[in-house]
Amino acid sequence: MYAPSKRAVCLILGIIVTQVLARCYDPSPAFPLTKHRDYQQSERLKQDFRIIENKLDKLISDSKFDISSYSIEITTSDGTLWENHHTSKEKDPKRPGATHITGNSVYRMASVTKCFTTLALLRQHIAGNLSLDDTVDKYLSDLSGSIPWKDITLKTMASQLSGIPRDSWGNEILYIVDSPTDLGLPPIRKSQLPPCNTFLGSDKPCSKEDLFSSLAKQEPLFPPKQKSTYSNNNFVLLGLVIEKVTGMGYADYIESSILKPLGMDMSSFTKSNDSFAVLPKLPTGDNYWDTEEGVDNPTGGLYSSSSDMSKFLRYVLKHYNRLTPTLNWFHPASYSTTISSFYGTPWEIFRTNSILPSTSRPVTFVTKSGSVPGYLSYIILLPEYDLGITILTTGTSTLLKDSIREIITVPLVKTAEHIAQTDLAARYTGTYQAAHLNSTLVISHSATKSLYVESFISNSTDVFAALKSFWPSDDLRIQLVPTLLFRDEEKQQGEIWRGLPVPEKMNESLIWDDFCLTDDDPVQFAGKPVFEFVMWHADDGAGRVEEVELSAFRVTLKRDRNTGTQKADIQESRETVLDSGVNGAGAQHILVGA
């Protein structure tokens, strides 16, 4: 028997203690991905959809939304769960557009187009036709002026870190006010305006030459890589790079390589027939439906439907971490203004711990929004729940921003969490024992702790008691965290989990307690991770864990069928389904697969 040296003990103690010096006890992810059928079979989710429908009907009964239409869909990576559509009460009698809004009705997607431009860029990177670390002037040699093009890479452009000005024409005040002096600005001749303006419906779409001429006169907003700030110009230029390396027009490439393979038959960079078009009743000149974006197509030119966008979201949910070895598409690229907001490539990412009532674990929303006159679009992905949301609106702009997003996302996340935690309690908890050893593992669950090891006896040794000799706290648990890897990746069998030792009680809160660094592999024994747990499920349809393999202990424990599993201990308030007595005109509610 080898006696550990003082130096070794101090080393192990130092490694483990780093896990508990901060409020990091709610690790993410907390559970494997919920299956599509579990969402479909959830009575609670069906009830939530009825609540959401009720709230939407009440919302659109307000006369200020009489000119508004919308389409909403919620999907997993395997299929649509629910959709809801509303047809505006008031239409333009001269050009009403689609008479009844469905999942195939077509909207302008505006800046959601940037996601397709970025996906095209990633595919060209994978194909070896470009590198994300190439500078933009390698492909667009006509760029000139004071902007440091030689220091701006394709990656910094896709993540809004280039420092390039936002627009070349779209944010010009002279286009929207008759007299700049009313705003305290000096008088100036409108002859000094750019020769085109795609975003305001000019008869002349802007060209590549117009863009280069405008950029040559502009100054950088920030040094490259200094700070993310929103820029349409980034994606216009990326579209030109895609044209350069593919030898195809931007729209032709996106349609042939992304839209058609995904079956997005209602999506295009050319407007659809009016019978499919969602056309808001707006003052003359405010309807953007007919506007051709020209060179600006890569930043906002796509037309699409909620059904097609669900197809796109399903693809993204399945492939976001497998598109390229160099990039997880959902990871942030830089900070934004608040501690909860980040820029991705080109995602707008929001993290909050204000939704889940029983844990401080943050929920991550990977989003992209877009707007042009008359249209607002929004896509939201929740990768840890395997959910994607599409919200498309026309008419009153506040319908999306102030109302629908909150109505949809908050109850959906709470219920998705409930489904996942209920599944953990039903399939994973229990007592596991070795046949010929005095070894027993008890896995438990609670709303605040999620899945954790309650006790572990290994060959007659109380492992928790032994750990306390290295531990600064008398009370501890082993928090279980899924790695989303499998012992048999091909068959997706043998879920690999890691255990994190955490204290049951926290000391007095300090500012630096919020500083959390992830270390899910603190100690090994003879080359095996001490806190690795491999969960082997039954094939009886119930999907319960029947065996737990403890890699470092060289033992596999079998479920004690006499102990059963826990019921989920999840306490939280539930809204009551209230019949408002209001039915939105043209509202259509569809629960898919119910």
XYZ file of C-alpha atoms in Angstrom:
594
model
C 0.000 0.000 0.000
C 1.441 3.339 -1.042
C 1.136 6.163 1.495
C 0.458 9.471 -0.220
C 3.103 12.119 0.312
C 2.153 15.475 1.799
C 2.977 17.066 -1.532
C 0.610 14.690 -3.372
C -2.178 15.304 -0.879
C -1.775 19.067 -1.249
C -1.810 18.746 -5.024
C -5.040 16.719 -5.047
C -6.610 19.044 -2.491
C -5.689 22.051 -4.610
C -7.212 20.506 -7.719
C -10.482 19.610 -6.028
C -10.873 22.778 -3.969
C -10.849 24.901 -7.127
C -14.215 23.313 -7.878
C -15.851 24.794 -4.788
C -14.521 28.317 -4.416
C -17.341 29.778 -6.480
C -21.103 29.517 -6.900
C -20.720 27.020 -9.721
C -23.013 24.309 -8.444
C -25.535 24.380 -11.294
C -23.494 23.151 -14.245
C -24.803 23.095 -17.783
C -25.826 20.952 -19.519
C -27.736 19.258 -16.722
C -29.384 16.513 -18.765
C -29.226 14.735 -22.137
C -31.323 16.119 -24.987
C -35.044 15.560 -24.590
C -36.487 13.335 -27.295
C -39.118 14.624 -29.724
C -41.627 11.978 -28.610
C -41.278 13.071 -24.973
C -42.317 16.590 -25.952
C -45.183 15.232 -28.051
C -46.481 13.078 -25.208
C -46.235 15.770 -22.518
C -49.672 16.787 -21.230
C -48.103 19.758 -19.510
C -46.704 21.025 -22.808
C -50.100 20.642 -24.470
C -51.613 22.673 -21.650
C -48.952 25.347 -22.050
C -49.681 25.606 -25.751
C -53.350 26.205 -24.896
C -52.308 28.929 -22.448
C -50.074 30.532 -25.077
C -52.857 30.414 -27.674
C -55.208 32.059 -25.198
C -52.742 34.856 -24.495
C -52.079 35.421 -28.189
C -55.804 35.622 -28.920
C -56.198 38.179 -26.145
C -53.198 40.152 -27.380
C -54.384 40.496 -30.971
C -57.881 41.507 -29.881
C -56.421 44.980 -29.256
C -57.385 47.213 -32.176
C -53.824 48.507 -32.532
C -52.928 45.081 -33.950
C -55.729 44.988 -36.546
C -53.194 45.374 -39.374
C -50.858 42.716 -37.950
C -50.401 39.115 -39.084
C -48.040 36.545 -37.645
C -46.742 32.995 -37.967
C -45.132 31.111 -35.065
C -43.642 27.615 -35.093
C -41.832 25.566 -32.462
C -39.723 22.611 -33.551
C -37.259 20.079 -32.213
C -34.418 18.757 -34.349
C -36.807 15.992 -35.473
C -40.060 17.783 -36.244
C -42.521 20.592 -35.588
C -44.335 20.471 -32.238
C -46.760 23.372 -32.603
C -47.662 26.225 -34.910
C -49.931 29.237 -34.648
C -50.937 31.713 -37.362
C -53.002 34.886 -37.391
C -54.436 36.744 -40.385
C -54.838 40.503 -39.962
C -58.344 41.902 -39.622
C -57.567 44.787 -41.976
C -55.992 44.416 -45.409
C -55.173 46.714 -48.280
C -58.156 46.223 -50.613
C -55.983 46.994 -53.635
C -53.385 44.394 -52.689
C -54.503 42.087 -49.875
C -51.903 39.349 -50.342
C -52.555 35.921 -48.815
C -56.170 35.592 -47.706
C -55.399 33.058 -44.965
C -52.026 32.817 -43.215
C -50.483 29.335 -42.930
C -47.036 27.845 -42.435
C -46.392 28.340 -46.166
C -47.201 32.061 -46.152
C -44.158 34.114 -47.097
C -42.591 36.989 -45.151
C -39.465 39.076 -45.590
C -36.779 37.699 -43.290
C -34.573 40.807 -43.235
C -31.397 40.287 -41.173
C -32.155 36.634 -40.421
C -30.592 36.283 -43.896
C -27.211 36.769 -42.206
C -27.456 33.224 -40.789
C -27.593 31.810 -44.318
C -24.672 33.968 -45.425
C -22.623 32.722 -42.476
C -23.551 29.091 -43.143
C -22.423 29.523 -46.748
C -19.142 31.005 -45.506
C -18.586 28.054 -43.152
C -19.236 25.587 -45.949
C -16.699 27.286 -48.194
C -14.236 27.147 -45.304
C -14.874 23.402 -44.918
C -14.453 22.902 -48.673
C -11.045 24.584 -48.517
C -12.034 27.417 -50.848
C -11.286 30.017 -48.174
C -10.109 30.282 -44.589
C -12.038 32.133 -41.907
C -8.717 33.695 -40.915
C -8.126 35.144 -44.383
C -8.367 38.914 -44.612
C -11.173 40.279 -46.749
C -8.847 42.142 -49.130
C -7.511 38.771 -50.334
C -10.823 38.306 -52.149
C -12.000 41.890 -52.680
C -8.952 43.763 -53.924
C -10.960 46.863 -54.896
C -11.546 47.814 -51.264
C -9.810 51.090 -50.433
C -9.900 54.044 -48.062
C -8.924 54.422 -44.408
C -10.587 51.243 -43.128
C -7.731 48.746 -42.400
C -8.917 45.974 -44.729
C -5.604 44.119 -44.435
C -6.352 43.529 -40.730
C -9.996 42.470 -41.066
C -10.608 38.726 -41.365
C -13.696 36.919 -42.597
C -14.239 35.566 -39.077
C -14.202 39.028 -37.484
C -16.725 40.206 -40.067
C -19.084 37.272 -39.447
C -18.925 37.920 -35.691
C -19.460 41.696 -35.995
C -15.922 42.401 -34.736
C -14.542 44.137 -37.816
C -15.096 47.746 -36.742
C -16.690 48.481 -40.133
C -19.447 51.162 -40.104
C -22.983 49.834 -39.851
C -24.327 50.887 -43.253
C -23.267 52.610 -46.409
C -26.683 54.195 -47.001
C -29.437 52.634 -44.907
C -29.011 54.777 -41.783
C -28.790 58.166 -43.502
C -31.049 60.726 -41.778
C -31.368 62.847 -44.913
C -33.527 60.131 -46.443
C -36.183 60.343 -43.745
C -36.383 64.035 -42.738
C -37.282 66.966 -44.938
C -35.323 69.502 -42.955
C -32.242 68.436 -40.958
C -32.296 71.811 -39.216
C -35.376 70.603 -37.302
C -32.994 68.227 -35.514
C -30.359 70.878 -34.919
C -28.265 69.684 -37.861
C -26.791 72.094 -40.408
C -28.446 72.509 -43.824
C -26.927 70.362 -46.550
C -27.690 69.635 -50.191
C -29.386 66.308 -50.864
C -27.223 66.023 -53.952
C -24.560 64.802 -51.538
C -26.586 61.682 -50.790
C -25.457 58.280 -52.105
C -26.781 57.498 -55.605
C -28.897 54.586 -54.288
C -30.589 53.341 -51.140
C -31.722 49.751 -51.079
C -33.170 49.893 -47.571
C -35.591 52.704 -48.348
C -37.008 51.204 -51.520
C -35.028 53.171 -54.091
C -35.870 52.392 -57.695
C -32.187 51.646 -58.205
C -30.787 48.749 -56.132
C -27.279 49.439 -54.930
C -24.383 47.733 -56.716
C -20.958 46.463 -55.716
C -19.425 49.612 -57.198
C -21.761 51.790 -55.090
C -20.675 49.875 -51.997
C -16.940 50.183 -52.633
C -17.305 53.885 -53.421
C -19.196 54.509 -50.178
C -16.811 52.474 -47.997
C -13.804 54.294 -49.436
C -15.184 57.524 -47.946
C -16.003 56.091 -44.502
C -13.886 55.876 -41.370
C -13.575 52.775 -39.149
C -15.833 52.709 -36.121
C -13.385 50.711 -33.954
C -10.074 48.945 -34.546
C -10.613 45.363 -35.783
C -11.301 42.861 -32.973
C -11.751 45.658 -30.433
C -15.522 45.520 -29.962
C -18.537 43.938 -31.606
C -21.080 46.351 -33.036
C -23.865 45.693 -35.498
C -22.932 46.125 -39.144
C -24.844 45.244 -42.307
C -21.748 46.029 -44.358
C -19.968 42.991 -42.888
C -22.408 40.613 -44.527
C -22.706 42.475 -47.803
C -18.951 42.028 -48.185
C -19.113 38.376 -47.112
C -21.712 37.820 -49.818
C -19.279 39.211 -52.381
C -16.558 36.902 -51.035
C -18.903 33.932 -51.481
C -19.537 34.992 -55.072
C -15.793 35.273 -55.649
C -14.901 31.784 -54.399
C -17.927 29.938 -55.828
C -18.115 31.663 -59.201
C -21.880 31.942 -58.688
C -24.233 34.774 -57.851
C -24.926 34.971 -54.124
C -28.655 34.208 -54.416
C -28.052 31.321 -56.827
C -25.512 29.756 -54.483
C -27.704 30.016 -51.364
C -30.723 28.627 -53.186
C -28.866 25.695 -54.756
C -26.656 24.718 -51.797
C -28.879 25.440 -48.773
C -32.523 26.166 -49.579
C -33.205 23.376 -52.072
C -31.327 20.600 -50.195
C -33.288 21.454 -47.031
C -36.602 21.411 -48.890
C -37.201 25.126 -48.260
C -39.456 25.398 -51.300
C -41.162 28.649 -50.249
C -37.847 30.464 -49.717
C -36.055 32.604 -52.266
C -34.418 35.954 -52.920
C -37.208 36.684 -55.394
C -40.615 37.681 -54.056
C -43.324 35.031 -54.236
C -46.718 35.298 -55.881
C -49.072 37.607 -53.961
C -51.311 34.642 -53.118
C -48.580 33.493 -50.680
C -47.348 36.957 -49.655
C -48.101 38.362 -46.209
C -48.703 42.011 -47.114
C -49.381 44.450 -44.279
C -51.724 47.383 -44.700
C -49.360 50.309 -44.222
C -49.067 53.896 -45.448
C -47.864 54.305 -49.020
C -44.146 53.656 -49.288
C -43.878 51.747 -46.014
C -44.406 48.284 -47.500
C -41.040 46.748 -48.269
C -42.331 43.627 -50.041
C -41.367 44.708 -53.576
C -37.958 46.173 -52.742
C -35.014 44.536 -54.505
C -31.969 44.604 -52.252
C -29.324 44.194 -54.927
C -25.867 44.004 -53.377
C -27.504 43.992 -49.924
C -29.115 40.560 -50.428
C -26.560 38.800 -48.145
C -27.530 40.996 -45.212
C -31.318 41.024 -45.544
C -32.801 39.880 -48.848
C -34.381 36.492 -48.081
C -38.100 35.717 -48.373
C -39.275 32.683 -46.376
C -42.088 31.055 -44.399
C -42.349 29.741 -40.845
C -42.518 26.156 -42.121
C -39.325 26.617 -44.125
C -37.547 28.288 -41.226
C -38.387 25.289 -39.024
C -36.599 23.110 -41.588
C -33.577 25.387 -41.315
C -33.653 25.350 -37.501
C -33.835 21.551 -37.482
C -30.708 21.426 -39.625
C -28.897 23.888 -37.360
C -29.858 22.039 -34.158
C -28.444 18.816 -35.586
C -25.231 20.250 -37.026
C -24.180 23.384 -35.093
C -21.219 21.623 -33.466
C -20.324 19.477 -36.470
C -20.082 21.998 -39.290
C -16.340 22.501 -38.942
C -13.612 21.189 -36.585
C -12.616 24.771 -35.779
C -15.924 26.208 -34.600
C -18.997 25.522 -32.485
C -21.476 27.718 -34.327
C -23.370 28.635 -31.147
C -20.425 29.840 -29.068
C -20.121 33.571 -28.359
C -17.456 35.570 -30.159
C -17.512 38.681 -27.959
C -19.387 40.545 -25.264
C -22.180 42.987 -25.924
C -23.461 45.744 -23.658
C -24.711 43.752 -20.657
C -23.419 40.716 -18.763
C -26.218 38.654 -20.326
C -25.723 39.582 -24.003
C -23.147 38.326 -26.502
C -22.422 38.379 -30.220
C -21.904 35.126 -32.072
C -21.338 34.450 -35.768
C -23.769 36.120 -36.496
C -25.958 35.129 -33.559
C -27.268 37.472 -30.893
C -26.981 35.426 -27.696
C -28.860 35.988 -24.451
C -28.213 34.126 -21.173
C -30.427 34.500 -18.131
C -30.891 32.750 -14.786
C -34.231 34.485 -14.174
C -36.505 31.839 -15.713
C -35.880 28.613 -13.806
C -37.297 28.893 -10.268
C -35.332 26.097 -8.594
C -31.807 26.637 -9.898
C -29.384 29.400 -10.804
C -28.376 27.534 -13.968
C -28.582 29.969 -16.901
C -30.730 29.374 -19.960
C -29.055 30.223 -23.267
C -31.055 31.702 -26.149
C -29.214 31.722 -29.480
C -31.149 34.206 -31.591
C -31.200 36.277 -34.749
C -33.665 39.042 -35.453
C -34.413 41.096 -38.509
C -36.557 44.046 -39.515
C -37.440 46.062 -42.587
C -40.432 48.397 -42.968
C -43.562 46.372 -42.245
C -41.798 43.139 -41.203
C -40.140 41.758 -38.075
C -38.584 38.292 -37.971
C -37.066 36.359 -35.106
C -35.521 32.917 -34.752
C -34.548 31.466 -31.377
C -32.626 28.272 -30.663
C -32.378 26.571 -27.274
C -29.678 23.953 -27.855
C -29.796 22.392 -24.368
C -33.513 21.676 -24.860
C -33.251 20.820 -28.582
C -35.836 23.480 -29.447
C -36.121 26.088 -32.182
C -38.669 28.907 -32.431
C -39.670 30.995 -35.453
C -41.690 34.194 -34.977
C -42.622 36.174 -38.108
C -44.809 39.287 -37.947
C -46.089 42.082 -40.141
C -47.797 45.347 -39.332
C -47.414 46.780 -35.839
C -43.754 46.487 -34.879
C -44.324 46.201 -31.115
C -46.244 42.941 -31.603
C -43.024 40.939 -31.727
C -40.622 42.870 -29.537
C -42.863 43.669 -26.606
C -45.258 40.768 -26.460
C -44.982 37.546 -28.448
C -41.386 36.729 -27.530
C -42.117 36.785 -23.801
C -45.415 34.919 -24.154
C -43.716 32.081 -26.032
C -40.277 31.623 -24.500
C -40.786 31.775 -20.742
C -43.454 29.057 -20.340
C -41.784 26.933 -23.027
C -38.462 26.889 -21.169
C -40.109 26.126 -17.826
C -41.989 23.199 -19.301
C -38.987 21.904 -21.253
C -37.038 21.969 -17.987
C -39.854 20.141 -16.202
C -39.943 17.427 -18.881
C -36.168 16.967 -18.730
C -36.022 16.840 -14.931
C -38.966 14.436 -14.742
C -37.161 12.181 -17.197
C -33.992 12.268 -15.078
C -35.880 11.235 -11.960
C -37.749 8.444 -13.738
C -34.895 6.893 -15.694
C -31.683 7.511 -13.741
C -32.381 7.524 -10.002
C -32.079 4.375 -7.942
C -29.680 2.109 -6.057
C -26.981 0.291 -8.008
C -24.990 -2.617 -6.545
C -22.142 -4.972 -7.454
C -22.912 -8.683 -7.312
C -19.802 -9.894 -5.451
C -18.574 -6.725 -3.730
C -19.886 -4.538 -0.955
C -20.304 -1.669 -3.426
C -23.456 0.445 -3.580
C -24.165 3.668 -5.475
C -27.284 5.748 -4.806
C -28.254 8.265 -7.499
C -30.896 10.806 -6.472
C -32.640 13.831 -7.932
C -34.129 17.094 -6.726
C -35.350 20.266 -8.377
C -32.461 22.300 -6.989
C -29.671 19.753 -7.459
C -30.884 17.914 -10.569
C -29.106 14.496 -10.763
C -26.498 13.737 -8.095
C -24.794 10.926 -6.187
C -26.312 10.695 -2.724
C -23.925 8.036 -1.401
C -21.251 5.650 -2.643
C -19.806 2.615 -0.869
C -16.904 1.053 -2.800
C -15.731 -2.352 -1.599
C -16.887 -1.513 1.970
C -15.293 1.970 1.882
C -17.496 5.027 2.310
C -16.113 7.125 -0.533
C -17.750 10.339 0.667
C -16.198 9.954 4.121
C -12.816 9.312 2.510
C -13.152 12.395 0.315
C -13.701 14.579 3.360
C -10.039 14.149 4.274
C -9.315 16.236 1.171
C -12.352 18.453 1.511
C -12.888 21.879 3.099
C -16.579 21.168 3.817
C -18.299 18.512 5.928
C -21.236 18.230 3.531
C -20.746 17.422 -0.114
C -22.401 15.712 -3.032
C -21.274 14.551 -6.448
C -23.183 16.571 -9.046
C -23.699 14.568 -12.258
C -23.148 16.314 -15.589
C -23.691 14.689 -19.018
C -20.848 15.005 -21.515
C -23.213 14.167 -24.417
C -20.671 11.509 -25.453
C -21.231 7.757 -25.625
C -19.028 4.757 -24.957
C -20.429 3.387 -28.241
C -20.911 6.445 -30.446
C -22.199 4.470 -33.423
C -25.062 2.885 -31.474
C -25.450 5.895 -29.128
C -25.153 3.605 -26.101
C -23.320 4.064 -22.811
C -23.887 7.712 -21.868
C -20.738 9.207 -20.381
C -21.334 11.492 -17.401
C -18.909 13.309 -15.115
C -19.270 13.943 -11.411
C -18.378 17.287 -9.860
C -17.735 17.359 -6.083
C -19.614 20.340 -4.652
C -20.470 21.429 -1.087
C -24.044 21.280 0.144
C -23.695 24.597 1.954
C -22.129 27.826 0.779
C -20.030 30.173 2.860
C -20.682 33.882 3.102
C -21.174 35.298 -0.372
C -18.303 37.233 -1.904
C -18.136 39.235 -5.121
C -15.628 36.798 -6.612
C -17.936 33.850 -5.913
C -19.426 34.541 -9.336
C -16.096 33.775 -11.016
C -16.593 30.225 -12.309
C -14.188 28.160 -14.390
C -15.127 24.728 -15.679
C -13.006 21.710 -14.729
C -14.912 18.467 -15.218
C -11.836 16.211 -15.043
C -10.116 17.044 -11.728
C -8.437 13.735 -10.743
C -7.532 10.341 -12.221
C -6.737 6.926 -10.824
C -4.411 4.673 -12.838
C -5.246 6.593 -15.991
C -9.022 6.595 -15.522
C -11.147 9.601 -14.471
C -12.212 9.137 -10.857
C -15.537 10.869 -11.439
C -16.551 9.224 -14.732
C -19.924 7.465 -14.757
C -21.138 5.489 -17.787
C -24.905 4.970 -17.865
C -26.185 1.897 -19.729
C -29.907 1.974 -20.513
C -32.321 -0.944 -20.867
C -33.789 -1.889 -24.220
C -37.235 -2.619 -22.783
C -38.818 0.588 -24.053
C -38.795 2.273 -20.639
C -35.230 3.406 -21.224
C -34.252 3.196 -17.559
C -30.599 3.047 -16.604
C -29.868 -0.576 -15.663
C -26.097 -0.435 -15.166
C -23.620 2.232 -14.085
C -19.989 1.675 -15.028
C -17.460 3.415 -12.759
C -14.335 3.631 -14.876
C -11.718 4.388 -12.218
C -13.134 1.817 -9.792
C -13.130 -0.891 -12.498
C -16.627 -2.008 -11.573
C -20.103 -2.065 -13.115
C -23.071 -1.776 -10.762
C -26.520 -3.129 -11.594
C -29.820 -1.543 -10.637
C -31.460 -2.942 -7.504
C -34.976 -3.483 -8.815
C -36.402 -3.505 -5.293
C -35.642 0.181 -4.768
C -37.416 1.649 -7.805
C -36.942 5.210 -9.022
C -37.852 8.631 -7.668
C -40.700 10.811 -8.733
C -39.524 14.225 -9.811
C -39.465 16.686 -6.923
C -40.270 19.779 -8.937
C -42.176 22.584 -7.291
C -43.153 25.631 -9.271
C -46.187 27.759 -9.923
C -48.471 26.883 -12.808
C -50.636 29.309 -14.691
C -54.326 28.552 -14.965
C -55.880 28.204 -18.365
C -58.329 31.067 -18.547
C -60.972 31.354 -21.206
C -60.721 34.978 -22.239
C -63.747 34.630 -24.482
C -61.788 36.324 -27.255
C -60.954 34.681 -30.546
C -58.458 36.417 -32.799
C -59.732 36.863 -36.323
C -58.097 34.334 -38.556
C -56.166 32.683 -35.708
C -55.164 29.093 -36.403
C -53.739 26.825 -33.703
C -52.094 23.544 -34.678
C -50.623 21.042 -32.226
C -48.502 18.741 -34.351
C -48.539 15.041 -33.551
C -51.001 15.382 -30.664
